[in-house]
mmCIF file of N, CA, C and O in Angstrom:
data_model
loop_
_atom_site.group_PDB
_atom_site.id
_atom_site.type_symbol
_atom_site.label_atom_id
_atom_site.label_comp_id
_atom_site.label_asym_id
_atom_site.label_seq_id
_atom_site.Cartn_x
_atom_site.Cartn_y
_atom_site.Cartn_z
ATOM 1 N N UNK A 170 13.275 -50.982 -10.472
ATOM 2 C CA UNK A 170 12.941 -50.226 -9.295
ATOM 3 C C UNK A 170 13.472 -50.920 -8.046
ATOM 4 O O UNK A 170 13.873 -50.348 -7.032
ATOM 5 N N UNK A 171 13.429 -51.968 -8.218
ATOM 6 C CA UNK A 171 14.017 -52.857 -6.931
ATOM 7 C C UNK A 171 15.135 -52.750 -6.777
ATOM 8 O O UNK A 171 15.532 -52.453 -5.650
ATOM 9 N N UNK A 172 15.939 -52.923 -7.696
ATOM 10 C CA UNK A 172 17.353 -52.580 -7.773
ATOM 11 C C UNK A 172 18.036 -51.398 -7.255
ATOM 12 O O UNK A 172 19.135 -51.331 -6.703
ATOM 13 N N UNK A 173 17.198 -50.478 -7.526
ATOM 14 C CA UNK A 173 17.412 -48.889 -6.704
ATOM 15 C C UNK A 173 16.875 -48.776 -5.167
ATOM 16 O O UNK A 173 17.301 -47.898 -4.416
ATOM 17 N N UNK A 174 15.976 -49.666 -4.795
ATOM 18 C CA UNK A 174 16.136 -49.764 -3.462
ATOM 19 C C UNK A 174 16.857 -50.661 -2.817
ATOM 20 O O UNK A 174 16.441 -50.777 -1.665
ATOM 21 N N UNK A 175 17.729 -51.327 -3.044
ATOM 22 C CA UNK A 175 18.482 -52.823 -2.647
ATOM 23 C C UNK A 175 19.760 -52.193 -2.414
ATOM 24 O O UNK A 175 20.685 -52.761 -1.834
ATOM 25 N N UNK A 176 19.820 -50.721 -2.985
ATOM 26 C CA UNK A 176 21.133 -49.777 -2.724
ATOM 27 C C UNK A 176 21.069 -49.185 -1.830
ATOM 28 O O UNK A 176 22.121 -48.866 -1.276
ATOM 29 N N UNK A 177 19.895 -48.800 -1.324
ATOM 30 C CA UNK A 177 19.674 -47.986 -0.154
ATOM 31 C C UNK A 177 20.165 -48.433 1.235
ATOM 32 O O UNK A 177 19.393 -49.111 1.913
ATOM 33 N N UNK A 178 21.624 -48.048 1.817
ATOM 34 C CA UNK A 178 21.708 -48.555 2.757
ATOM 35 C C UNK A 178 20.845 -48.450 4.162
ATOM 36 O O UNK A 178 20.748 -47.308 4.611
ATOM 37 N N UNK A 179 20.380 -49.224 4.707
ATOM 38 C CA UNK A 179 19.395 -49.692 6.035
ATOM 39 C C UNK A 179 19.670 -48.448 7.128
ATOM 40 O O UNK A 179 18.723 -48.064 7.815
ATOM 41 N N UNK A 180 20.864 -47.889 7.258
ATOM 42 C CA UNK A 180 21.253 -47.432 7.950
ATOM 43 C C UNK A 180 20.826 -45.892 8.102
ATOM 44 O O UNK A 180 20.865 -45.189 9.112
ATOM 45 N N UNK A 181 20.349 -45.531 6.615
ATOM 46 C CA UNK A 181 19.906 -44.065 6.130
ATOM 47 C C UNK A 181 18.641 -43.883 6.001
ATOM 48 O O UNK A 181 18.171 -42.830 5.572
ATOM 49 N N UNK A 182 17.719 -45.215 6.472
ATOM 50 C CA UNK A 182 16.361 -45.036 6.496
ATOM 51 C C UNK A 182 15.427 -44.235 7.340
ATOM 52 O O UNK A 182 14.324 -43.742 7.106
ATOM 53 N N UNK A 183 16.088 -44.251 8.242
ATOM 54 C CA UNK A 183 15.470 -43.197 9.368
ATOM 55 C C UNK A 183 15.800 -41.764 8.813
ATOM 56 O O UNK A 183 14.983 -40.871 9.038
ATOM 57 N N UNK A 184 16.891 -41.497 8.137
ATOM 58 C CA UNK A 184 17.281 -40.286 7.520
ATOM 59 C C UNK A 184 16.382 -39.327 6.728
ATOM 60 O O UNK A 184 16.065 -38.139 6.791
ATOM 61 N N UNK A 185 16.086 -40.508 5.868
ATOM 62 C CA UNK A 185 14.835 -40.691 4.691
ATOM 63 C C UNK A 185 13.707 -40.497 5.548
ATOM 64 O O UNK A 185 13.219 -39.369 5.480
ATOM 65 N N UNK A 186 13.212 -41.229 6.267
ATOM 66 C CA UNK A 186 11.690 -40.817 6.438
ATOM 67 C C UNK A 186 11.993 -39.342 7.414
ATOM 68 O O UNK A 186 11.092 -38.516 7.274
ATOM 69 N N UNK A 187 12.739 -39.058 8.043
ATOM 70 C CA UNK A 187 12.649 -37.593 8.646
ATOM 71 C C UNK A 187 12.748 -36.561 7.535
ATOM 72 O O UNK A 187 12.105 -35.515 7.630
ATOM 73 N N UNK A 188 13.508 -36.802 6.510
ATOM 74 C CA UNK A 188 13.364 -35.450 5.153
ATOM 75 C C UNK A 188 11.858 -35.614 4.632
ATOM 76 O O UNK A 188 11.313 -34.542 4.369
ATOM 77 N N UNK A 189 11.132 -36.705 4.448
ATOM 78 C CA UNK A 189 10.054 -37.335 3.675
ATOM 79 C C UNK A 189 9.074 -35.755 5.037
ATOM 80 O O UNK A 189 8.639 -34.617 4.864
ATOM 81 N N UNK A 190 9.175 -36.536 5.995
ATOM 82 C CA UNK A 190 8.073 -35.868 7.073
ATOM 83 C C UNK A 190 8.272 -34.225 7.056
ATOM 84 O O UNK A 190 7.313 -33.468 6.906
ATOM 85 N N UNK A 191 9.838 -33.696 7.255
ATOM 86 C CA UNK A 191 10.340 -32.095 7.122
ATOM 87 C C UNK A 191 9.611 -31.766 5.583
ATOM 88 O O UNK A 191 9.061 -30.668 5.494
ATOM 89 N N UNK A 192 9.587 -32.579 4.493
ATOM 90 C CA UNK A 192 9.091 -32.059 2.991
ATOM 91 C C UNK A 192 7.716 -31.790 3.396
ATOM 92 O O UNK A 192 7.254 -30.667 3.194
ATOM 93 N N UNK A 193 6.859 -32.898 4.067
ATOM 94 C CA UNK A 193 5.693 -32.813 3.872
ATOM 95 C C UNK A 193 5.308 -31.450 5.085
ATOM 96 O O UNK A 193 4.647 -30.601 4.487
ATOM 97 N N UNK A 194 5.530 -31.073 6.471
ATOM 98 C CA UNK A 194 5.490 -30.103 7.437
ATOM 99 C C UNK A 194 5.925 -28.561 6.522
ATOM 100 O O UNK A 194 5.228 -27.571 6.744
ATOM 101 N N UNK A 195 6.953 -28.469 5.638
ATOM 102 C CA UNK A 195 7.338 -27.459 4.966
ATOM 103 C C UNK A 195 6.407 -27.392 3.442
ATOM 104 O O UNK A 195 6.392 -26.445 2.655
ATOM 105 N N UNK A 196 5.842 -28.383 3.348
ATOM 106 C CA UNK A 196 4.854 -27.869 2.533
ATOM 107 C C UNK A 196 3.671 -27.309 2.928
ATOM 108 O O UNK A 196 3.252 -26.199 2.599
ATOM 109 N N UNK A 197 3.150 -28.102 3.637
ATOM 110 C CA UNK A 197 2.139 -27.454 4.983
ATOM 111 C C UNK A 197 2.012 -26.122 5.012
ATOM 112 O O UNK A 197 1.051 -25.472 4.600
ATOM 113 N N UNK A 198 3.148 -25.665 5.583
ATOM 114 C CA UNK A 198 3.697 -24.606 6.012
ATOM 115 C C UNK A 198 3.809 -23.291 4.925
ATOM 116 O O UNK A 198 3.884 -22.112 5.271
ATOM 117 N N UNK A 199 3.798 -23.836 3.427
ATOM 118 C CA UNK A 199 4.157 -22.942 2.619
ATOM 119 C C UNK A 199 2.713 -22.876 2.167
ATOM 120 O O UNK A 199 2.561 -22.012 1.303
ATOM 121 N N UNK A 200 1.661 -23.497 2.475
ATOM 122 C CA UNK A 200 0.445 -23.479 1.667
ATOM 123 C C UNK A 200 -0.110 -22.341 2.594
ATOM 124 O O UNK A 200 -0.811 -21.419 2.177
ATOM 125 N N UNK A 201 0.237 -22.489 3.751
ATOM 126 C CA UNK A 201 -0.723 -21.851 4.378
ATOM 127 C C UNK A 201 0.067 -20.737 4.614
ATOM 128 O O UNK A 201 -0.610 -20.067 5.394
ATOM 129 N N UNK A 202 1.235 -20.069 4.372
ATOM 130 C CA UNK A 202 1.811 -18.851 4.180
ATOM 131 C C UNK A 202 1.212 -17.964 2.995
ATOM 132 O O UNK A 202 0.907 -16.772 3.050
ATOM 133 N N UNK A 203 1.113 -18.880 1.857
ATOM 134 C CA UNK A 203 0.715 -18.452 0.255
ATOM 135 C C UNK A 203 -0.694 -18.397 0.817
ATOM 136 O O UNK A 203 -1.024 -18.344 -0.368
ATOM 137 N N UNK A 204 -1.591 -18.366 1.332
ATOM 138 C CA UNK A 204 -2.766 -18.512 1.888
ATOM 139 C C UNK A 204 -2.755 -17.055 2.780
ATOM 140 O O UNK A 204 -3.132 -16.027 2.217
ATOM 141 N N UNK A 205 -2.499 -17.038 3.586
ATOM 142 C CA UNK A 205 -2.405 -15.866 4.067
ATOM 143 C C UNK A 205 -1.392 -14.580 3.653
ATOM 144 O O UNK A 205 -1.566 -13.466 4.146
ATOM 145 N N UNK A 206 -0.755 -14.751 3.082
ATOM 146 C CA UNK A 206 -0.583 -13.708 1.381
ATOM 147 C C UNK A 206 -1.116 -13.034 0.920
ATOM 148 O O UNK A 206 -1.148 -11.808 1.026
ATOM 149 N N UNK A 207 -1.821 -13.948 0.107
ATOM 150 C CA UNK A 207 -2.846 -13.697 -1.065
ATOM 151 C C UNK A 207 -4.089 -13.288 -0.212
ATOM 152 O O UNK A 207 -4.445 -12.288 -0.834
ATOM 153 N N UNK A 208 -4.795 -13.397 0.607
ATOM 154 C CA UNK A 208 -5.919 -13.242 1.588
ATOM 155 C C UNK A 208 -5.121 -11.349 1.732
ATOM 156 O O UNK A 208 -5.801 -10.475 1.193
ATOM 157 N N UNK A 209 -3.562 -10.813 2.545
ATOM 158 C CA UNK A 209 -3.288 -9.534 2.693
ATOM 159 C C UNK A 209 -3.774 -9.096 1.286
ATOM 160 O O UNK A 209 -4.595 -8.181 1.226
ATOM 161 N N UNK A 210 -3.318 -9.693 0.135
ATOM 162 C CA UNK A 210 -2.885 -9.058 -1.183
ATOM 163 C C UNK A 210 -4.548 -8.247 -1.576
ATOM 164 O O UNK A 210 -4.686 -7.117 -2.045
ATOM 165 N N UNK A 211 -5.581 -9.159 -1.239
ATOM 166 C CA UNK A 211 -6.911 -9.222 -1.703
ATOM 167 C C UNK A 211 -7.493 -7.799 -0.782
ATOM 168 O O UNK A 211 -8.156 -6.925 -1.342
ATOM 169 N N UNK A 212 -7.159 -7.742 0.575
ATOM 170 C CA UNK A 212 -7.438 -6.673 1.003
ATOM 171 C C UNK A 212 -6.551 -5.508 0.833
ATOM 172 O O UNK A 212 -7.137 -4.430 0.935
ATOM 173 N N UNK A 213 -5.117 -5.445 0.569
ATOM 174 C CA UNK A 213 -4.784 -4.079 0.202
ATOM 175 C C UNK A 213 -5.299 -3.842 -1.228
ATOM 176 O O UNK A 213 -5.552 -2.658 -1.449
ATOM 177 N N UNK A 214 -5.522 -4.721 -2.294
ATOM 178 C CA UNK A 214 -5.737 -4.531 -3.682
ATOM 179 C C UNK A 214 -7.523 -3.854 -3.970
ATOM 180 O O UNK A 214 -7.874 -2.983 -4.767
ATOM 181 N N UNK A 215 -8.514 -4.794 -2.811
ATOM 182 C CA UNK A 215 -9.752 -3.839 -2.830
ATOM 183 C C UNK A 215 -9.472 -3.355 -2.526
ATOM 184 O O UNK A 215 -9.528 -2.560 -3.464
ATOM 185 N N UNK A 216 -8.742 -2.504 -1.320
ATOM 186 C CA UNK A 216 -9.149 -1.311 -0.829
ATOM 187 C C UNK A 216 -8.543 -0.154 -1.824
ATOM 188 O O UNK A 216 -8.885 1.025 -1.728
ATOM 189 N N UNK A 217 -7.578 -0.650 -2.815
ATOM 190 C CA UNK A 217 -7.490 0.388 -3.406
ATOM 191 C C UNK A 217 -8.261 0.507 -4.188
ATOM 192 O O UNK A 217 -8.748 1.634 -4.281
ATOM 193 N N UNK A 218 -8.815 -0.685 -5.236
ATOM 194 C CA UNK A 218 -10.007 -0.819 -6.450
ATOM 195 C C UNK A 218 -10.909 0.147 -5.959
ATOM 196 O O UNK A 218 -11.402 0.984 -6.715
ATOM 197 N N UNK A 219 -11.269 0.080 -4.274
ATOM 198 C CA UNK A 219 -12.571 1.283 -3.729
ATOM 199 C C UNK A 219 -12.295 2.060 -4.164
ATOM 200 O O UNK A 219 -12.889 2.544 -5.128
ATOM 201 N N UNK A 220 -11.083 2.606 -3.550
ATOM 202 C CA UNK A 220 -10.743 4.138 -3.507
ATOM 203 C C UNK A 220 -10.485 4.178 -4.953
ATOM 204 O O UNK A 220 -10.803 5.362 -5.067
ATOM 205 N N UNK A 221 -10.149 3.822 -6.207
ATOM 206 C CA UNK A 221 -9.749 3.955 -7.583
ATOM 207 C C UNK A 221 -11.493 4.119 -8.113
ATOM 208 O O UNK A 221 -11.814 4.948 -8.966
ATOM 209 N N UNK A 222 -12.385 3.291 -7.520
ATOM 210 C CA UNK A 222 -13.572 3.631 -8.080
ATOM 211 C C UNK A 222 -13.771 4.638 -7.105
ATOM 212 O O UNK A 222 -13.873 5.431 -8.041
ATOM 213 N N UNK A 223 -13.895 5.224 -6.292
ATOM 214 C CA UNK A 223 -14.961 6.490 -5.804
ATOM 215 C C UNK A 223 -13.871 7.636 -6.643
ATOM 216 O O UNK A 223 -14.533 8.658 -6.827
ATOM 217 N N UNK A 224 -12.765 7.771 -7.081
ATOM 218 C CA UNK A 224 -12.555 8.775 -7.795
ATOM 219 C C UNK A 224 -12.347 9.124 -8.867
ATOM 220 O O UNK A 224 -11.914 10.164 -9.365
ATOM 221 N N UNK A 225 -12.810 7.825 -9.378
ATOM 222 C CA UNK A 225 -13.129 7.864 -10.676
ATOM 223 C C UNK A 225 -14.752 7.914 -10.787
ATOM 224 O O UNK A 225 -14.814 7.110 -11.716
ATOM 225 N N UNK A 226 -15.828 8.180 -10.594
ATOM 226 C CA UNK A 226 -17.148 8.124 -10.293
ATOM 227 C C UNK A 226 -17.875 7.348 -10.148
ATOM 228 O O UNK A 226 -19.085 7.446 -9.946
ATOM 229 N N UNK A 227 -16.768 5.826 -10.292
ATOM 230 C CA UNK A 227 -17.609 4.388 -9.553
ATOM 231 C C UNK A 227 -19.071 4.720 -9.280
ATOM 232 O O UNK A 227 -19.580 5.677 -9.862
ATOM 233 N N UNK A 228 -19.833 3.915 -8.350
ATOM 234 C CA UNK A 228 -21.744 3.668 -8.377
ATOM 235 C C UNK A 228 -21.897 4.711 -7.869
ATOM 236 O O UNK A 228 -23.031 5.180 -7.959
ATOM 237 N N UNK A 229 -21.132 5.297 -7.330
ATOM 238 C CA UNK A 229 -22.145 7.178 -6.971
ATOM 239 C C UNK A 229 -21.009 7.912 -8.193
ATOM 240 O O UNK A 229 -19.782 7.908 -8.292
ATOM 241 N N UNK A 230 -22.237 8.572 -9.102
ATOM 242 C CA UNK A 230 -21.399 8.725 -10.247
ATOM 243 C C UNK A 230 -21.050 10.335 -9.946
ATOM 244 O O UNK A 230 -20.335 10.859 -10.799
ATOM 245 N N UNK A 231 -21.511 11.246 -8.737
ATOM 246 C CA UNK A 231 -21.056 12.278 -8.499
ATOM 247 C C UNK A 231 -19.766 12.486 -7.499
ATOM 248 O O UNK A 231 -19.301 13.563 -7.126
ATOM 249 N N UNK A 232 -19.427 11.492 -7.251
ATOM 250 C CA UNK A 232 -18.513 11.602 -6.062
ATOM 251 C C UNK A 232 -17.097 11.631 -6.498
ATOM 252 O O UNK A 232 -16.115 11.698 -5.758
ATOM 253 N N UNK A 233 -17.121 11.557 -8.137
ATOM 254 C CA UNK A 233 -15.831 12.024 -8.679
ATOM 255 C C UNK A 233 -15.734 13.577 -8.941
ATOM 256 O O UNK A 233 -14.651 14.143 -9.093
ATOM 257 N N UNK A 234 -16.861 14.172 -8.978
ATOM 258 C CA UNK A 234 -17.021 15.314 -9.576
ATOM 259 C C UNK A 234 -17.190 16.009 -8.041
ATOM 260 O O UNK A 234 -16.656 17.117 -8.091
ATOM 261 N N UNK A 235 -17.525 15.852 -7.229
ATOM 262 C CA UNK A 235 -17.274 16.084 -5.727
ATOM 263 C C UNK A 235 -15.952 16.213 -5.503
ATOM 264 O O UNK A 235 -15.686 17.089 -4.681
ATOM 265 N N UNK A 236 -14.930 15.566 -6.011
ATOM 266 C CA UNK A 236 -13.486 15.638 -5.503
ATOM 267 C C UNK A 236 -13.501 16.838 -6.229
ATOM 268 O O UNK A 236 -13.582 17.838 -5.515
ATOM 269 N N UNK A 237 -13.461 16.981 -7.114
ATOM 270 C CA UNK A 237 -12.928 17.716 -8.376
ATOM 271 C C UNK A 237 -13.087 19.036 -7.971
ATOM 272 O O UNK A 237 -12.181 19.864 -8.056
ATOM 273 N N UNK A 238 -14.488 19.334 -7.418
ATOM 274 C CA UNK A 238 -15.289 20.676 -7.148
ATOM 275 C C UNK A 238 -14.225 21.289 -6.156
ATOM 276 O O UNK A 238 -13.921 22.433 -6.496
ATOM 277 N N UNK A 239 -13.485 20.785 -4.870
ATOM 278 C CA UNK A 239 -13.307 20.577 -3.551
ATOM 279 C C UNK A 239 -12.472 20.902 -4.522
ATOM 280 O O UNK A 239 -12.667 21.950 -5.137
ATOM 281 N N UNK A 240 -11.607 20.234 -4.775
ATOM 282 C CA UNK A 240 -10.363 20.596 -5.453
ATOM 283 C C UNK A 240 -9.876 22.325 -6.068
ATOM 284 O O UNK A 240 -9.019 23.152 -5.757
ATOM 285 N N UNK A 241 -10.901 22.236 -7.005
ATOM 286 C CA UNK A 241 -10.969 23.619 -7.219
ATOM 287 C C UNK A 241 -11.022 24.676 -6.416
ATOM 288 O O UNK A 241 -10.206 25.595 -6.480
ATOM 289 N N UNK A 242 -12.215 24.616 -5.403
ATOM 290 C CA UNK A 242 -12.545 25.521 -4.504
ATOM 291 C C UNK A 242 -11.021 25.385 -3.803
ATOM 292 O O UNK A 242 -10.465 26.468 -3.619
ATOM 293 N N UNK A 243 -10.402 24.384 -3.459
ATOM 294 C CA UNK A 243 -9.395 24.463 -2.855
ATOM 295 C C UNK A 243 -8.355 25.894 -3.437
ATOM 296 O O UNK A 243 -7.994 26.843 -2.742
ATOM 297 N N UNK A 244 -8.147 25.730 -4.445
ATOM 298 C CA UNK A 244 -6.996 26.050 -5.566
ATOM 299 C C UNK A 244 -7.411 27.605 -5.682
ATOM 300 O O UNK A 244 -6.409 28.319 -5.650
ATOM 301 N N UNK A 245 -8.505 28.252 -5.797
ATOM 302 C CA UNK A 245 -9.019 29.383 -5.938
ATOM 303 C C UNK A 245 -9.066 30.268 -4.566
ATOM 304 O O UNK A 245 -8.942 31.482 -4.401
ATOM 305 N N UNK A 246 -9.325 29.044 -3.507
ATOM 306 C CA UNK A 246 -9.218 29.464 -1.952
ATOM 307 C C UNK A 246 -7.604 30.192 -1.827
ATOM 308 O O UNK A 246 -7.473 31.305 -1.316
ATOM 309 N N UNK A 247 -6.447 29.419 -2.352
ATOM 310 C CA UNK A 247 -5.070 30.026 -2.215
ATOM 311 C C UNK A 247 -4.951 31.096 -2.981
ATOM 312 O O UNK A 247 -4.584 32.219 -2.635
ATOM 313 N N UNK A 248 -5.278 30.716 -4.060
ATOM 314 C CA UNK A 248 -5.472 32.302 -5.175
ATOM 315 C C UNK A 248 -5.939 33.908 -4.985
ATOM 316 O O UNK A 248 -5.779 35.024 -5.478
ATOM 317 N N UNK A 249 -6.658 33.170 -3.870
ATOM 318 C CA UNK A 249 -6.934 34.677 -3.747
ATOM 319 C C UNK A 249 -6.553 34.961 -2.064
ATOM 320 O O UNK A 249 -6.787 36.002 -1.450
ATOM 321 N N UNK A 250 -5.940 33.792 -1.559
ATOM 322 C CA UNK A 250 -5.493 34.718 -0.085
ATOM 323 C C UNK A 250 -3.838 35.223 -0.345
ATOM 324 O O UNK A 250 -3.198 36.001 0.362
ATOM 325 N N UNK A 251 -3.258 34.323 -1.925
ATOM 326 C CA UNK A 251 -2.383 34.932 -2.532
ATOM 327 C C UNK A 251 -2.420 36.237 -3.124
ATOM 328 O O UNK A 251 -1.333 36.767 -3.355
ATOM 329 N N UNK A 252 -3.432 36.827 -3.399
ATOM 330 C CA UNK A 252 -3.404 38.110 -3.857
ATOM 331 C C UNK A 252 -3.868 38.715 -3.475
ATOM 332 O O UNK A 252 -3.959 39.724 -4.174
ATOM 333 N N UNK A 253 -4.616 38.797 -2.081
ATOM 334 C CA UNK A 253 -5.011 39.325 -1.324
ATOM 335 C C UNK A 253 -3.663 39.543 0.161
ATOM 336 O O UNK A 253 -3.817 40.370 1.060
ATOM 337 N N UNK A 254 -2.721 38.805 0.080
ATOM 338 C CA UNK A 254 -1.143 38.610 0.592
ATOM 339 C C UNK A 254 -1.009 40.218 0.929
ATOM 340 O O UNK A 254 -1.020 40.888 1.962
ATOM 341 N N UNK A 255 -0.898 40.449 -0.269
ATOM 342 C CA UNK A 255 0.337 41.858 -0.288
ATOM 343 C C UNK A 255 -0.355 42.827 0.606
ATOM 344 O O UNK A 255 0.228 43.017 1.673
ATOM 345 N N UNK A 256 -1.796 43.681 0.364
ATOM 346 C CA UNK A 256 -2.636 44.456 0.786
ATOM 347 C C UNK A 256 -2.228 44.163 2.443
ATOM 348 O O UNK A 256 -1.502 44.931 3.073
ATOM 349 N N UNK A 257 -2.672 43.240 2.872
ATOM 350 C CA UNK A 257 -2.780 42.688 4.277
ATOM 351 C C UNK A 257 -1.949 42.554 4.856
ATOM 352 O O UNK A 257 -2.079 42.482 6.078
ATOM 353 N N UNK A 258 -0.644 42.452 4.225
ATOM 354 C CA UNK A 258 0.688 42.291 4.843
ATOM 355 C C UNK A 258 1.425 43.498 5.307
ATOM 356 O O UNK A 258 2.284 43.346 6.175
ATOM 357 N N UNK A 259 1.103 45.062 4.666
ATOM 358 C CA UNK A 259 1.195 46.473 4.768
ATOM 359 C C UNK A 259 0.641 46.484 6.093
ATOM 360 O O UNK A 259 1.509 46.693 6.940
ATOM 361 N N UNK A 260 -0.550 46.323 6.565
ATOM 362 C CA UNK A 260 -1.446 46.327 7.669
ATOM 363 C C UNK A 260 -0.748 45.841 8.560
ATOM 364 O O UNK A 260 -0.173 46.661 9.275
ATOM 365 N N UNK A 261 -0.536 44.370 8.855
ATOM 366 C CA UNK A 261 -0.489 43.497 9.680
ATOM 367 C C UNK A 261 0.796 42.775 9.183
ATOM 368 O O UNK A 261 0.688 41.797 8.443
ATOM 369 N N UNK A 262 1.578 43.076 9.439
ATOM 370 C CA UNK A 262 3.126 42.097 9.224
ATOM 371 C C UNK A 262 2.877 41.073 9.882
ATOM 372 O O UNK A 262 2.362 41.124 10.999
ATOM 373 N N UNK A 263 3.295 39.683 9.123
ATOM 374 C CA UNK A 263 3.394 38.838 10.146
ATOM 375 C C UNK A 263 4.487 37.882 9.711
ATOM 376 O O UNK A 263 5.022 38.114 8.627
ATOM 377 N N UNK A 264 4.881 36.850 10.411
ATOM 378 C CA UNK A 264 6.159 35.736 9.925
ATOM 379 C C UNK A 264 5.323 35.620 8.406
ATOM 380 O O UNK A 264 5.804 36.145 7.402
ATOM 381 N N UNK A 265 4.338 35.053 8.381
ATOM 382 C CA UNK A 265 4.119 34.284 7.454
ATOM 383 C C UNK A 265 4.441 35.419 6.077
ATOM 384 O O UNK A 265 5.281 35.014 5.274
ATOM 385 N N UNK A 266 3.990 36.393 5.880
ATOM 386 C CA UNK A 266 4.205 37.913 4.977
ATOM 387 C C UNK A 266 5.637 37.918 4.760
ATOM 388 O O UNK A 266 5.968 38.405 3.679
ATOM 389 N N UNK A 267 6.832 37.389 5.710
ATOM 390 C CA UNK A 267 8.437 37.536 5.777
ATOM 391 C C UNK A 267 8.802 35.961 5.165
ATOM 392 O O UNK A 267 10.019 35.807 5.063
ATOM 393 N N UNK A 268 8.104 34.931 4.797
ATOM 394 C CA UNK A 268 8.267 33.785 4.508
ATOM 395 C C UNK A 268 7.981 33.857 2.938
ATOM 396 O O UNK A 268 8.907 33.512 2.204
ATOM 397 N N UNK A 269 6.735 34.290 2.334
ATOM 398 C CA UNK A 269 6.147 34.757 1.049
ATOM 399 C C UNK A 269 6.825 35.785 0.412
ATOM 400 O O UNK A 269 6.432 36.188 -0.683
ATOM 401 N N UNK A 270 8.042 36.381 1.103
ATOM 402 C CA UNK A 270 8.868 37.523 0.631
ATOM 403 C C UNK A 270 7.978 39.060 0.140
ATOM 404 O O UNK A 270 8.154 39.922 -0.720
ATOM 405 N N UNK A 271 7.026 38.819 1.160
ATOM 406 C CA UNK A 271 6.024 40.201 1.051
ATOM 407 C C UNK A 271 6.840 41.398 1.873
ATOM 408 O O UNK A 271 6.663 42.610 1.754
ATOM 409 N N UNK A 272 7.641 40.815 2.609
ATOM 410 C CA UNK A 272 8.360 42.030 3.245
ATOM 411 C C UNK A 272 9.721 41.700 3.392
ATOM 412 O O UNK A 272 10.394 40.675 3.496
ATOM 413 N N UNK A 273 9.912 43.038 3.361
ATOM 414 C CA UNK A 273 12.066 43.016 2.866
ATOM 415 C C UNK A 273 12.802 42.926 4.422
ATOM 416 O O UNK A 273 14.029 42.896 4.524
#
């Protein structure tokens, strides 16, 4: 071991301890980057786990079946202002009746 420092010319020592100090500041530096990372990662990842449990029926076990309902009602809501379209469009032309190709 001595032998490998007895090579070290005198002249490169100051060299050496400024990389020694830049290693140790850039490690520093990387801990506390990976630190505040993982801290974002933890809050975008719950906030989705929430939202993955409330719609899946997570601790309120109706609040999946709440989407679902909404959903439907949604889907049945278009269904029938879709087929209710044509009737209403005779009456009352409007852009939207010329967009749905209800009128020529």
């Amino acid at each position: 071991m001595i032998e490998i420092l007895g090579n070290i010319d005198p002249a490169h020592l100051p060299y050496i301890a400024v990389a020694c100090a830049l290693l140790c500041v850039a490690l520093i530096v990387i801990g506390l980057l990976l630190q505040a990372v993982s801290g974002i990662f933890e809050v975008v990842f719950g906030l989705l786990e929430a939202l993955t449990g409330i719609l899946q029926g997570g601790p309120v076990s109706w609040c999946g079946c709440a989407f679902m309902i909404l959903g439907l009602a949604l889907a049945a809501g278009v269904a029938v202002l879709l087929l209710n379209a044509p009737a209403s469009c005779v009456d009352h032309p409007t852009n939207f009746c010329l967009w749905l190709g209800f009128l020529s």
